[in-house]
PDB file of C-alpha atoms in Angstrom:
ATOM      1  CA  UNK A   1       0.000   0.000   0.000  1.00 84.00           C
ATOM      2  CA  UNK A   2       1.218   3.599   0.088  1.00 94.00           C
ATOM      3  CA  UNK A   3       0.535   6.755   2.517  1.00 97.00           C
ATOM      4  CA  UNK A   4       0.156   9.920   0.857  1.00 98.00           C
ATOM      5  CA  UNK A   5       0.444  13.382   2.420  1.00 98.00           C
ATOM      6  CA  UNK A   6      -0.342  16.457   1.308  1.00 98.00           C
ATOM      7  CA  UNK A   7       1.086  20.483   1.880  1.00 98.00           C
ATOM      8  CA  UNK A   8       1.002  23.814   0.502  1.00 98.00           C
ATOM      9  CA  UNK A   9      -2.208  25.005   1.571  1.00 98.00           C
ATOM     10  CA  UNK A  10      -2.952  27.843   3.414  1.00 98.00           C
ATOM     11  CA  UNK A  11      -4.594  31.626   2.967  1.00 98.00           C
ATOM     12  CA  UNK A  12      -4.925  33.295  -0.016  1.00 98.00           C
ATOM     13  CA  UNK A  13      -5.933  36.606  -1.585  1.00 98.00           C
ATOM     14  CA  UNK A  14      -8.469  36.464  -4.434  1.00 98.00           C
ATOM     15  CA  UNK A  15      -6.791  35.947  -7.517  1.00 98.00           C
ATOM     16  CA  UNK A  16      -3.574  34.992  -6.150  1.00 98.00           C
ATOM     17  CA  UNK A  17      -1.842  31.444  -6.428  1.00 98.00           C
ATOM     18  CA  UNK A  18      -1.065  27.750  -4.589  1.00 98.00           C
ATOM     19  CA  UNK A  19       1.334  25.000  -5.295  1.00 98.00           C
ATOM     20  CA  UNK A  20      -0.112  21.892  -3.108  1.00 98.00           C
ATOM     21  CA  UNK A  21       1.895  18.335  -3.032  1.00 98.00           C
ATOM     22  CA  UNK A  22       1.235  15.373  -2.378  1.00 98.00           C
ATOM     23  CA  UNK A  23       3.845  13.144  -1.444  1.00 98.00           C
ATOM     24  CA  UNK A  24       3.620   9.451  -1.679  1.00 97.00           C
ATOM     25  CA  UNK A  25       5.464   7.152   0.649  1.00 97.00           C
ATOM     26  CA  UNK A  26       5.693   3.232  -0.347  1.00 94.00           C
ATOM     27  CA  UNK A  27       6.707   1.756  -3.897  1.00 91.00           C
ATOM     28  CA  UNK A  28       5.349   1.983  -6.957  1.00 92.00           C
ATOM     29  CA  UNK A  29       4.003   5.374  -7.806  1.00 95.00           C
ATOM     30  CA  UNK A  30       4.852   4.881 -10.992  1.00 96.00           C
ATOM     31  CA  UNK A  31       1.840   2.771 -11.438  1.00 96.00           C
ATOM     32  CA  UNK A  32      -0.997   4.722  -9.907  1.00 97.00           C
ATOM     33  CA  UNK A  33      -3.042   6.957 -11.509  1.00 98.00           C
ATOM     34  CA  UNK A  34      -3.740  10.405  -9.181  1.00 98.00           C
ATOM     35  CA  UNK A  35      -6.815  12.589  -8.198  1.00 98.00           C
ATOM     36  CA  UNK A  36      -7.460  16.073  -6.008  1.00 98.00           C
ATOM     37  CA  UNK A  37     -10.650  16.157  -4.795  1.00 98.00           C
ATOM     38  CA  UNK A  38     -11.963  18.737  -2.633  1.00 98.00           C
ATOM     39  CA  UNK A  39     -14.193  19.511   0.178  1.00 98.00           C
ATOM     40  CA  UNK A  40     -16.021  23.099   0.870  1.00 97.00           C
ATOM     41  CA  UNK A  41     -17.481  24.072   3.787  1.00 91.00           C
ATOM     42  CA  UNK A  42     -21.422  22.520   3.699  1.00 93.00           C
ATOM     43  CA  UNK A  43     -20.605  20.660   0.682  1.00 96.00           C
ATOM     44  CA  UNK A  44     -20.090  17.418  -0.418  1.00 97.00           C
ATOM     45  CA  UNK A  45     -16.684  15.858  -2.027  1.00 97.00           C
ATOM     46  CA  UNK A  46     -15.983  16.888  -5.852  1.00 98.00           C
ATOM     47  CA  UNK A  47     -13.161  16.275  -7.887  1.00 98.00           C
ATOM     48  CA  UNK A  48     -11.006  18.594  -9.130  1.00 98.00           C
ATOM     49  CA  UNK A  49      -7.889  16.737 -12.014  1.00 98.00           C
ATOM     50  CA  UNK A  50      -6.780  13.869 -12.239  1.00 98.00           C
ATOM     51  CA  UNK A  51      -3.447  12.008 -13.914  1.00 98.00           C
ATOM     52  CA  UNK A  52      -2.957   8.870 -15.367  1.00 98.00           C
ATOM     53  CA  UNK A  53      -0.496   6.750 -14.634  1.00 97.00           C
ATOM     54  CA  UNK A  54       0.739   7.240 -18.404  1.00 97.00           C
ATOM     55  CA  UNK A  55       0.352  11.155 -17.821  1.00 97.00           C
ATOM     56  CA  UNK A  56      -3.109  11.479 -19.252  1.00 98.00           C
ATOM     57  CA  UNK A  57      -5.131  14.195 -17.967  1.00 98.00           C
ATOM     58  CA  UNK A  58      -8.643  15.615 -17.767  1.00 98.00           C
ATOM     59  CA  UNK A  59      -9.769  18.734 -15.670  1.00 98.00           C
ATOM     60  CA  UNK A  60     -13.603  19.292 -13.572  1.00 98.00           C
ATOM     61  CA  UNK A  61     -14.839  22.418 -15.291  1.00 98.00           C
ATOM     62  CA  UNK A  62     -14.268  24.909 -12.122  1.00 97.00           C
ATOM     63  CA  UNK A  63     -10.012  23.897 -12.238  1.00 98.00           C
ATOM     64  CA  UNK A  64     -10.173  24.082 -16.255  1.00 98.00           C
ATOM     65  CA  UNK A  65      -7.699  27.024 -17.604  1.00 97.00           C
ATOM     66  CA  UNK A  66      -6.637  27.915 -14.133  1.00 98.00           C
ATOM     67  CA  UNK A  67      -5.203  24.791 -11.987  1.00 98.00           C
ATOM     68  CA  UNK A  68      -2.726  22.435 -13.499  1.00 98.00           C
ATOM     69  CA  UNK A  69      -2.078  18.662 -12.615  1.00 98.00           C
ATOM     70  CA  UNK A  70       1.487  17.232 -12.388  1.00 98.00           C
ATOM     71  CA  UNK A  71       3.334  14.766 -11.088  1.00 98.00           C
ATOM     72  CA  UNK A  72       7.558  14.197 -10.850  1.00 97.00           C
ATOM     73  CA  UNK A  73       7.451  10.126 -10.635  1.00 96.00           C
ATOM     74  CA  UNK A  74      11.271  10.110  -8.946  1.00 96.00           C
ATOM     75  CA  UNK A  75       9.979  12.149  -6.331  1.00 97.00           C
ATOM     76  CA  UNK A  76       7.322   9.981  -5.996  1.00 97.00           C
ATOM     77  CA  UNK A  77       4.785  13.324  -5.880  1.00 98.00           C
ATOM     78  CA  UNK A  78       1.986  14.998  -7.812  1.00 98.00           C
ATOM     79  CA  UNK A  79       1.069  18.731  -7.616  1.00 98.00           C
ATOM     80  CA  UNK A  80      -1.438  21.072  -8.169  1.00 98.00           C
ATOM     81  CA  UNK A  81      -0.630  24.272  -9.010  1.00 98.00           C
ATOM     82  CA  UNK A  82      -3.740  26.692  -8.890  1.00 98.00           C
ATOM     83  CA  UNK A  83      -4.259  30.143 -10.373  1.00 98.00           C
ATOM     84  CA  UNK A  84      -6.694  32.764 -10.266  1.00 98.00           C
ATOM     85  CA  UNK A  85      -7.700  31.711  -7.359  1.00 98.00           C
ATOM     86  CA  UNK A  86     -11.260  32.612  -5.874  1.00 98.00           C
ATOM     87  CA  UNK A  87     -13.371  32.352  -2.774  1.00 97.00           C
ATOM     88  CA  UNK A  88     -15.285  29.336  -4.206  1.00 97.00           C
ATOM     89  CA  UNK A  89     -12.340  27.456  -4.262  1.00 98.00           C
ATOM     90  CA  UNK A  90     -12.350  27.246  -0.376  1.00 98.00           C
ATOM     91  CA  UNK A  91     -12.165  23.906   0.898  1.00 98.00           C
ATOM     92  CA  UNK A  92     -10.052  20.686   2.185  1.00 98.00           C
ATOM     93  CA  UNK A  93      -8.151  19.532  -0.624  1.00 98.00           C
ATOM     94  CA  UNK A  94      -7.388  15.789  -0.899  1.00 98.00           C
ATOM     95  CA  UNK A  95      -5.183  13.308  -3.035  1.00 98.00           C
ATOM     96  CA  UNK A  96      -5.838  10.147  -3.795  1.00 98.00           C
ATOM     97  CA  UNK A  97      -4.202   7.372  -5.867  1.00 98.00           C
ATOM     98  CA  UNK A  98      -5.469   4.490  -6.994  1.00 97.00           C
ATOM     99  CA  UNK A  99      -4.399   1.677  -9.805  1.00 97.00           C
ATOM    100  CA  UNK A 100      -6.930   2.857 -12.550  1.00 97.00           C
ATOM    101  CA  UNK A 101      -6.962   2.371 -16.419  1.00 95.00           C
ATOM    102  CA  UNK A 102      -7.033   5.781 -17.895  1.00 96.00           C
ATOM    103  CA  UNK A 103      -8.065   8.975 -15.494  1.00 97.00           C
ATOM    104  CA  UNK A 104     -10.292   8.084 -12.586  1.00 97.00           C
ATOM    105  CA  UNK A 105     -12.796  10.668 -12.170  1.00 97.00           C
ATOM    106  CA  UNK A 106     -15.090   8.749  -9.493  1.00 97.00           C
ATOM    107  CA  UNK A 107     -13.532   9.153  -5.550  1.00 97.00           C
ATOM    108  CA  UNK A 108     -14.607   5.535  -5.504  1.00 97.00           C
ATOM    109  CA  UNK A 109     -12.058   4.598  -7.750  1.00 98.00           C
ATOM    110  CA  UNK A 110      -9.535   5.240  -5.298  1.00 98.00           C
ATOM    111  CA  UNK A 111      -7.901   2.752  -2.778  1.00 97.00           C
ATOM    112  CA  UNK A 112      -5.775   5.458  -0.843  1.00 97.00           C
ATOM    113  CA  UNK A 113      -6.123   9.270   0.457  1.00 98.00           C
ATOM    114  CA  UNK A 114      -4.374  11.325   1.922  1.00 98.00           C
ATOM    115  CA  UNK A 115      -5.135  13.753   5.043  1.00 97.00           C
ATOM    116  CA  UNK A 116      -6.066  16.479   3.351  1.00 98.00           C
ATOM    117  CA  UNK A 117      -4.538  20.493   3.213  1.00 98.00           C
ATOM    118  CA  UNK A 118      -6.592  23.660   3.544  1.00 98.00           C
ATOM    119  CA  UNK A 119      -6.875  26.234   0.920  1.00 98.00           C
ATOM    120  CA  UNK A 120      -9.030  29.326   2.050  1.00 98.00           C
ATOM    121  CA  UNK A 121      -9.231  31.766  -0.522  1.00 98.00           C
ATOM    122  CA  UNK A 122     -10.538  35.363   0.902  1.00 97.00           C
ATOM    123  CA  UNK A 123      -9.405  38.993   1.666  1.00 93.00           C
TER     124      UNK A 123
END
């Protein structure tokens, strides 16, 4: 199995940026395909991007043109770097990883999560 552990959250100005990680500890990264999801306040889980395994991407419509997936395999982590940001982007953001053909755009897909980082986006 593998733990994963996210960072880089924190408070934000309106229209200003985030890098978060997510950091994978066991072997094998290399074959898991990745997902953020997040949480708002009130609100129930939605994902955000996801990667394949094979680098395939695909973006929920509120991250398209403004957050970007990646992930560095020999660092065994996956980012997400988010731009523009704005207050509806508030929430707990997960990870997740999962052995998956393709993207996996379902949270049920997914056999491990990590704790989760907060991004709060107001001024």
């Amino acid at each position: 199995q593998v733990q994963l552990v996210e960072s880089g959250g924190g408070l934000v100005q309106p229209g200003g940026s985030l890098r978060l990680s997510c950091v994978a500890y066991g072997s094998g990264f290399n074959r898991y395909a990745i997902g953020w999801f997040r949480q708002a306040p009130g609100k129930e889980r939605e994902g955000v991007a996801y990667i394949s395994s094979s680098d395939g991407l695909w973006y929920e419509a509120p991250a398209k043109g403004r957050f970007t997936i990646a992930r560095h395999n020999a660092k065994n982590t996956a980012y997400l770097q988010m731009n523009r940001l704005e207050p509806e982007d508030t929430g707990v953001y997960y990870c997740a990883a999962g052995i998956i053909d393709g993207v996996g755009r379902s949270a049920e897909e997914y056999d491990y999560w990590g704790q989760g980082t907060q991004v709060t986006v107001s001024s």
